[in-house]
Structure formats: structure tokens, C-alpha cells
XYZ file of C-alpha atoms in Angstrom:
438
model
C 69.323 61.845 -111.045
C 70.195 58.407 -112.350
C 68.061 55.649 -110.863
C 69.872 52.707 -109.267
C 68.326 49.253 -108.866
C 68.929 49.216 -105.124
C 68.812 51.962 -102.494
C 72.038 53.886 -102.197
C 74.330 52.829 -99.390
C 73.773 54.775 -96.195
C 76.299 57.042 -94.569
C 77.352 54.149 -92.391
C 78.609 52.323 -95.482
C 80.623 55.291 -96.700
C 84.109 53.991 -96.139
C 87.366 54.122 -98.022
C 88.011 51.521 -100.704
C 91.060 50.351 -98.759
C 89.061 49.549 -95.607
C 88.759 45.909 -94.597
C 85.412 44.498 -95.773
C 82.846 43.925 -93.049
C 81.391 40.429 -92.614
C 77.689 41.220 -92.384
C 76.856 38.571 -95.001
C 78.183 35.794 -92.761
C 76.291 37.095 -89.748
C 73.113 36.938 -91.814
C 73.810 33.334 -92.759
C 74.547 32.434 -89.140
C 71.107 33.835 -88.300
C 69.632 31.676 -91.079
C 71.440 28.668 -89.563
C 69.810 29.461 -86.222
C 66.363 29.798 -87.813
C 66.772 26.504 -89.681
C 67.852 24.751 -86.471
C 64.853 26.199 -84.581
C 62.740 25.035 -87.525
C 63.756 21.429 -86.839
C 63.533 21.777 -83.059
C 59.926 22.996 -83.268
C 58.866 20.381 -85.806
C 60.392 17.633 -83.612
C 58.650 18.805 -80.443
C 55.487 16.801 -81.130
C 57.393 13.532 -81.570
C 59.092 14.012 -78.188
C 55.870 14.932 -76.374
C 53.586 12.477 -78.204
C 53.474 9.784 -75.453
C 52.178 12.386 -72.976
C 49.810 14.005 -75.478
C 48.478 10.641 -76.619
C 47.629 9.628 -73.062
C 45.968 12.975 -72.311
C 43.873 13.105 -75.489
C 43.353 9.311 -75.695
C 44.684 9.146 -79.231
C 44.551 6.024 -81.375
C 47.631 5.103 -83.451
C 45.772 6.303 -86.550
C 45.179 9.744 -85.017
C 48.816 9.893 -83.896
C 49.895 9.268 -87.473
C 47.485 11.891 -88.801
C 48.762 14.555 -86.412
C 52.417 13.671 -87.061
C 51.936 13.871 -90.837
C 49.984 17.164 -90.758
C 53.152 19.251 -90.566
C 54.918 17.502 -93.421
C 52.018 17.660 -95.868
C 51.269 21.331 -95.224
C 54.987 22.211 -95.303
C 55.575 20.388 -98.599
C 52.481 21.740 -100.367
C 53.383 25.335 -99.459
C 56.942 25.192 -100.836
C 56.171 26.399 -104.358
C 53.722 29.163 -103.263
C 56.304 30.294 -100.696
C 58.978 30.448 -103.408
C 56.714 32.548 -105.643
C 56.072 34.975 -102.764
C 59.805 35.285 -102.099
C 60.448 36.214 -105.746
C 57.706 38.862 -105.700
C 58.049 40.430 -102.256
C 60.814 41.385 -99.830
C 62.614 38.362 -98.426
C 63.326 40.102 -95.132
C 59.648 40.715 -94.376
C 58.606 37.191 -95.343
C 61.288 35.685 -93.077
C 60.105 37.845 -90.181
C 56.402 37.104 -90.651
C 57.027 33.385 -91.221
C 59.206 32.924 -88.121
C 56.895 34.889 -85.852
C 53.965 32.959 -87.330
C 55.383 29.515 -86.732
C 56.472 30.514 -83.231
C 52.882 31.581 -82.540
C 51.497 28.251 -83.810
C 54.095 26.366 -81.747
C 53.011 28.253 -78.604
C 49.308 27.837 -79.404
C 49.882 24.085 -79.507
C 50.432 24.310 -75.752
C 46.836 25.521 -75.358
C 45.274 22.730 -77.453
C 42.347 21.086 -75.648
C 41.754 18.212 -78.081
C 43.388 16.510 -81.065
C 41.572 18.715 -83.591
C 42.982 21.975 -82.242
C 46.425 20.374 -81.980
C 46.117 19.249 -85.614
C 45.272 22.813 -86.690
C 48.377 24.192 -84.942
C 50.571 21.602 -86.687
C 49.148 22.535 -90.091
C 49.787 26.197 -89.256
C 53.333 25.331 -88.221
C 53.971 23.636 -91.571
C 52.556 26.536 -93.590
C 54.486 29.171 -91.612
C 57.828 27.308 -91.733
C 57.645 26.774 -95.491
C 59.453 29.971 -96.701
C 62.633 29.634 -94.625
C 64.722 27.282 -96.762
C 63.797 28.922 -100.119
C 64.544 32.289 -98.473
C 68.059 31.026 -97.756
C 68.460 30.183 -101.452
C 67.210 33.638 -102.400
C 69.625 35.430 -100.061
C 72.447 33.177 -101.278
C 72.123 34.780 -104.708
C 71.919 38.353 -103.392
C 74.524 38.333 -100.625
C 77.243 35.855 -101.580
C 79.800 35.645 -104.349
C 80.147 32.558 -106.588
C 83.052 31.343 -104.430
C 81.008 31.658 -101.215
C 77.756 29.993 -102.233
C 78.774 26.544 -100.984
C 79.428 27.734 -97.431
C 76.231 29.793 -97.441
C 74.158 26.842 -98.614
C 75.594 24.463 -96.025
C 75.109 27.002 -93.236
C 71.395 27.204 -94.012
C 70.925 23.478 -94.615
C 73.115 22.649 -91.596
C 70.196 23.631 -89.394
C 68.627 20.239 -90.201
C 71.205 17.976 -88.505
C 71.961 20.605 -85.832
C 68.292 21.022 -84.918
C 67.766 17.261 -85.069
C 70.724 16.646 -82.746
C 69.642 19.215 -80.153
C 65.865 19.235 -80.641
C 64.999 16.123 -78.657
C 67.382 17.112 -75.847
C 65.966 20.649 -75.551
C 62.279 19.731 -75.735
C 62.672 16.708 -73.449
C 64.627 18.872 -71.005
C 61.878 21.516 -70.933
C 59.188 18.877 -70.414
C 61.170 17.301 -67.571
C 62.049 20.647 -65.969
C 58.472 22.003 -65.949
C 56.719 18.620 -65.822
C 54.454 19.831 -68.645
C 54.543 19.413 -72.407
C 52.268 22.479 -72.677
C 54.750 24.806 -70.984
C 57.552 23.336 -73.128
C 55.586 24.153 -76.294
C 54.835 27.689 -75.112
C 58.464 28.410 -74.163
C 59.701 27.034 -77.489
C 57.138 29.157 -79.345
C 57.980 32.370 -77.508
C 61.683 31.758 -78.139
C 60.965 31.324 -81.856
C 58.987 34.585 -81.980
C 61.909 36.407 -80.336
C 64.309 34.898 -82.900
C 61.983 35.998 -85.715
C 61.898 39.598 -84.497
C 65.696 39.642 -84.235
C 66.090 38.133 -87.723
C 63.728 40.721 -89.242
C 65.624 43.535 -87.494
C 69.023 42.421 -88.801
C 68.459 40.856 -92.231
C 68.187 42.976 -95.404
C 67.249 41.970 -98.944
C 70.477 43.252 -100.508
C 73.892 44.356 -99.168
C 73.300 47.955 -100.319
C 70.343 48.201 -97.912
C 72.245 47.187 -94.761
C 73.581 50.012 -92.555
C 76.450 47.875 -91.225
C 77.835 46.895 -94.651
C 80.810 49.090 -95.483
C 81.832 50.150 -98.986
C 84.530 47.480 -99.177
C 82.139 44.592 -98.498
C 79.522 46.015 -100.870
C 82.110 46.401 -103.629
C 83.476 42.894 -102.994
C 80.033 41.287 -103.383
C 78.767 43.344 -106.308
C 81.997 43.215 -108.320
C 82.270 39.415 -108.007
C 78.650 38.880 -109.033
C 78.813 41.466 -111.833
C 81.915 39.728 -113.209
C 80.103 36.383 -113.222
C 77.104 37.969 -114.939
C 79.231 39.638 -117.625
C 81.209 36.443 -118.247
C 78.064 34.419 -118.823
C 75.782 37.046 -120.392
C 72.876 38.846 -118.799
C 69.636 37.156 -119.767
C 66.206 37.276 -118.212
C 65.311 34.089 -116.356
C 62.132 32.529 -117.834
C 60.485 29.977 -115.539
C 58.938 27.939 -118.372
C 62.363 27.477 -119.956
C 64.026 26.701 -116.633
C 61.565 23.898 -115.869
C 62.521 22.234 -119.174
C 66.236 22.460 -118.376
C 68.079 19.179 -117.770
C 70.042 20.782 -114.934
C 66.907 21.979 -113.124
C 65.105 18.637 -113.511
C 68.197 16.774 -112.306
C 68.438 19.205 -109.372
C 64.889 18.214 -108.348
C 65.632 14.488 -108.765
C 69.026 14.658 -107.031
C 67.607 16.527 -104.056
C 64.798 13.971 -103.798
C 67.398 11.159 -103.677
C 69.395 13.076 -101.056
C 66.324 13.564 -98.876
C 65.365 9.909 -99.329
C 68.565 8.965 -97.535
C 68.446 11.721 -94.915
C 64.741 11.538 -94.017
C 64.859 7.745 -94.053
C 67.686 7.751 -91.523
C 66.107 10.601 -89.573
C 62.833 8.734 -89.046
C 63.950 5.098 -88.807
C 67.524 5.099 -87.499
C 66.578 5.254 -83.780
C 64.190 2.317 -84.187
C 66.821 0.426 -86.184
C 69.450 0.900 -83.472
C 66.964 -0.163 -80.798
C 65.499 -3.209 -82.540
C 68.462 -4.507 -84.565
C 71.253 -3.732 -82.080
C 69.403 -3.711 -78.731
C 70.361 -0.166 -77.736
C 68.358 1.172 -74.798
C 66.707 4.593 -74.908
C 69.655 6.396 -73.322
C 72.234 4.810 -75.635
C 69.977 5.336 -78.640
C 69.595 9.044 -77.810
C 73.350 9.470 -77.398
C 74.068 7.676 -80.663
C 71.484 9.751 -82.549
C 72.981 12.981 -81.196
C 76.509 11.909 -82.183
C 75.502 10.797 -85.694
C 73.624 13.993 -86.544
C 76.314 16.232 -85.058
C 78.764 14.503 -87.398
C 76.346 15.398 -90.190
C 76.383 19.062 -89.136
C 80.186 19.220 -88.957
C 80.488 17.406 -92.291
C 78.132 19.867 -93.951
C 80.226 22.869 -92.909
C 83.441 21.107 -93.953
C 81.978 20.276 -97.367
C 80.925 23.864 -98.014
C 84.370 25.140 -97.023
C 86.192 22.646 -99.281
C 83.960 23.512 -102.236
C 84.466 27.266 -101.956
C 88.209 26.929 -101.305
C 88.593 24.657 -104.336
C 86.738 27.073 -106.616
C 88.626 30.082 -105.227
C 91.881 28.298 -106.109
C 90.806 27.934 -109.727
C 88.679 24.794 -109.696
C 85.986 24.741 -112.384
C 82.439 24.658 -110.927
C 81.495 21.462 -112.763
C 84.650 19.656 -111.669
C 84.296 20.801 -108.063
C 80.588 20.150 -107.556
C 80.355 16.894 -109.499
C 83.403 15.494 -107.711
C 82.144 16.483 -104.271
C 78.567 15.300 -104.755
C 79.622 12.012 -106.376
C 82.349 11.415 -103.789
C 80.137 12.150 -100.801
C 77.294 9.968 -102.113
C 79.704 7.109 -102.881
C 81.211 7.146 -99.377
C 77.745 7.299 -97.803
C 76.534 4.396 -99.977
C 79.546 2.270 -99.007
C 79.098 2.997 -95.293
C 75.381 2.174 -95.334
C 76.076 -1.027 -97.295
C 78.616 -2.046 -94.636
C 76.044 -1.263 -91.932
C 73.739 -3.877 -93.485
C 76.417 -6.565 -92.934
C 77.847 -5.362 -89.592
C 76.562 -7.008 -86.384
C 78.553 -4.861 -83.936
C 76.607 -1.819 -82.665
C 79.678 0.379 -82.072
C 80.886 -0.159 -85.643
C 77.397 0.527 -86.988
C 77.302 3.868 -85.144
C 80.780 4.754 -86.440
C 79.766 3.907 -90.024
C 76.592 5.975 -89.732
C 78.644 8.907 -88.379
C 80.851 8.733 -91.477
C 77.816 8.342 -93.773
C 76.106 11.439 -92.336
C 79.365 13.417 -92.376
C 79.660 12.944 -96.142
C 76.028 12.807 -97.317
C 75.431 16.225 -95.753
C 77.905 17.746 -98.220
C 74.909 17.641 -100.527
C 73.391 20.474 -98.512
C 75.240 22.525 -101.148
C 72.234 21.800 -103.352
C 70.807 24.957 -101.751
C 73.197 27.131 -103.748
C 71.822 25.711 -107.031
C 68.527 27.670 -107.251
C 70.486 30.953 -107.405
C 72.998 29.501 -109.892
C 70.415 27.906 -112.209
C 67.589 30.438 -111.889
C 69.285 33.757 -111.192
C 68.167 36.197 -108.526
C 64.637 36.610 -109.906
C 63.739 32.899 -109.921
C 65.849 31.551 -107.029
C 62.846 31.563 -104.695
C 60.474 29.539 -106.865
C 63.210 27.072 -107.890
C 64.232 26.659 -104.247
C 60.604 26.096 -103.256
C 60.080 23.602 -106.073
C 63.241 21.710 -105.123
C 62.187 21.581 -101.482
C 58.699 20.427 -102.515
C 60.245 17.435 -104.303
C 62.507 16.718 -101.344
C 59.750 16.901 -98.766
C 57.210 14.864 -100.715
C 59.859 12.143 -100.749
C 60.308 12.834 -97.041
C 56.636 12.039 -96.520
C 56.614 8.860 -98.634
C 59.969 7.253 -97.808
C 59.294 6.666 -94.061
C 56.063 4.888 -95.044
C 57.910 2.784 -97.616
C 60.618 1.845 -95.100
C 57.927 0.848 -92.602
C 56.304 -1.436 -95.166
C 59.675 -2.991 -96.069
C 60.473 -3.686 -92.413
C 56.967 -5.025 -91.734
C 56.920 -7.457 -94.662
C 60.551 -8.619 -94.511
C 60.996 -8.615 -90.751
C 64.394 -6.892 -90.992
C 66.078 -3.635 -91.950
C 68.382 -5.192 -94.583
C 66.366 -4.202 -97.668
C 65.647 -0.782 -96.132
C 69.401 -0.149 -95.909
C 69.849 -1.374 -99.491
C 67.155 1.114 -100.541
C 69.261 3.932 -99.035
C 72.285 2.664 -100.982
C 70.279 2.761 -104.227
C 69.105 6.321 -103.483
C 72.712 7.381 -102.846
C 73.665 6.049 -106.283
C 70.721 7.982 -107.740
C 72.131 11.096 -106.084
C 75.480 10.420 -107.788
C 73.809 9.984 -111.181
C 71.615 13.085 -111.149
C 74.302 15.303 -109.588
C 76.629 14.350 -112.441
C 74.125 15.621 -115.036
C 73.845 19.174 -113.647
C 75.745 22.111 -115.175
C 77.015 24.115 -112.186
C 78.375 27.112 -114.059
C 76.958 30.563 -113.215
C 74.224 31.446 -115.727
C 74.365 35.247 -115.668
C 70.561 35.281 -115.326
C 68.743 38.273 -113.890
């Protein structure tokens, strides 16, 4: 019997060629969106509860900073190892173990009896969350066609603004409802574990393994990807060669610039609105929710436009370079106007527009599969996220120093404008054509 690279489709997939394709691939990416959103909700829980935790554990500002940074350092340092694991082992199992693991650490945080045990749970949270985004890049290559990768990438990355928008509301609501940050942590952790079990039950590594994928959907995915492979050759992806590629290096640099803008706004925007425009806590919370929801909507719109444009005959380089350059340019202009706008309502409107467009660059998450093929999508995705998150650690510190020494946010906003132009530059140097790499 001839050996096939993937398990044969089950009886459930045996359908006529004329049947309407199922949409299992989009359900999988909606689950990944949920996991990414939970990812951001759980990582934000400490920031929301910190005033209560600090009073209970008598934390100094230095210890607060240490505990807050523990997640980001452990998460960033585990990105490349997580990517290597995803390329060597089954993505489905790693997603399940990772999600259940970070849910367990989130719940264990509710039982912490001093700052040391809380610190350990935050490090565990960072390590366990690390495979999720590279896993999305890996599944993007296996489950989606070239004309669907943009929507898949923005669904996964859209969890960042969605989780940021809802995270503070959910965690604060649980703390208020139960009058306990510990119970809030435990409930959030148990909910994450349940989501992890569900994700493991539903997700498969390849369409041919899923019992709900019919023959029409399987043929649609495999034929589109086989055509792209045949058109561009079928070469083995070699990591050493990939890391010397201009496109891969520019992908790392462009994603770092993108995260410089997003993480800078994520960490400092509430303080900016409060200090520079005198918004109270309630108004600041409402503005933050509105701005990041605009980012989530913009991300989905960007992915849809990209895929529609390519499906209608647009060349990948024309489509992606135009969209990345255009979105970064609009965001840069809006942030520059923010620096010169005294009216708070106009500032919020400009930031809504900036987030709407800058989040189009969530499509960077389709690049690891395009540039590295299926076999190296995990390690390239992990490496890209490592670069992005190391910047995410350093940029908030840099912005704090700028604000402290200048006494205003003007130069901080100009820094974001410069990073947006860097995003334009590096995105324009990437070759977005399918490589045909195995």
C-alpha cells in the first residue's frame, strides 16, 4: 500500500466532490482567537489586582516591577524553544498542554502566600503561554490557502487588542463581584483550563486528520497549497539559510517596530490620557476599551482586504507592501497629530484611527509559513515573537525614561512615529511570494 504523508481522511470526510466545503478551518482559527484573547486577559490580571496584592504583601515599587516583568521575560525567552518544539512535535498537543498549563499557573497565583510564590506563578504563566502565537503561525501554513493567510493571521493576532479591551473589565468585575483577587485568579485559571481542553479536543494538526472536514474542504486546501508549491518549486527549508535571508531579517525588524508602537501604547496610553488630558479613571477605562476595540475591528478588516485583493489577482508583494506601508503611514500621521492636539476627544479619536490601521500589521503572523514553509514556520514564528517581545520589555522602560527626563509625552509620541516609519521601511523590503518550501 502506498504511504501517504498524512493519515487518510476518515469516513466522515468521505463526501462527493460536488459537496459544499465545510468550514472547519475557520472554526479552528476562531478557537485560536479565543485562546489569544484569554492569553492577554490572564497576563493583564496582575496589573488590575496589583493595588490589592501590593497592600496585602507589603510590596515595594521595586518588587512590583520585578513581579510585573517576570511574565514578559520568561515569555520572550521561551519563544524560540517553543517554536522548535512546534516544528518537531504535534501542534495540537502542545496547544492543549500549554493552555492547560498556563491556566493552572493562573489559578495557583490565587493561592500565593508571599511575593516569591506569586513571582514563580508569573514565570510559569510566561513559559506556558509562549507556544500559542507560533502555533497559530504553524497552523496557518497547514490549514489555510495562500489567499486565506491574511485573515487567519489577523484572527490569531486579534486576540491582543480584544483581550486587552476586555481583560481589565473581566478581571476587575470578578474582583468586585467576589471581593477577592484570589477568587478572580482561580476562576480565570479554571476557565482557561476548560478552554485548553476544548481546544485540544477540536484542533488537529492537518485537515486530513479532522473528522469534520469533508472531502471538498480537504481538496480545496490541499489543491491550493499544492499549486503554490509547484509554481514556486519544492525545496527543503534550511534554517541556517533562512536566517541569512533579507526577507526573514526584515520580518524580525518590522515586527519589532510594530510591537514598539503597540506595546508602547498598551503600557503608557492610559497614563498619558490621565496625566496629559486629565481623564479620570472611569473615562480613561472607557477610552482604552474603545481604542483597543477599534484595533481589533481594524485587524479583521485588514486581513479581509488583503485576502480579497489577492483572490482578485493582486500580486502578494503589491498587496502586502501597500497595506503595511499604508497602515503604518496612517498610524504615524495620527500619532503625530496627537502630539499637537490639546483636545482629549480628538486625541481619543486619532488613537482609535491609529490602532485601527496599525493592527493591519497583525498579518505579519502569516509570514513565518510563507518564508519558512511548513517545517520551519514554528521556529520562525517563535523567533519573530522573541524579537517583538524583547522590544515589548524595553520600550515601556524607554518611554518611562523619556517622560521622566523631559516632563512630557511629546518625545515619546515622536518615538512611536519613528517606529511606524521603521515598520514601513522594513515591510517594504520583504518578498511576500510563496516559497514552495517543505
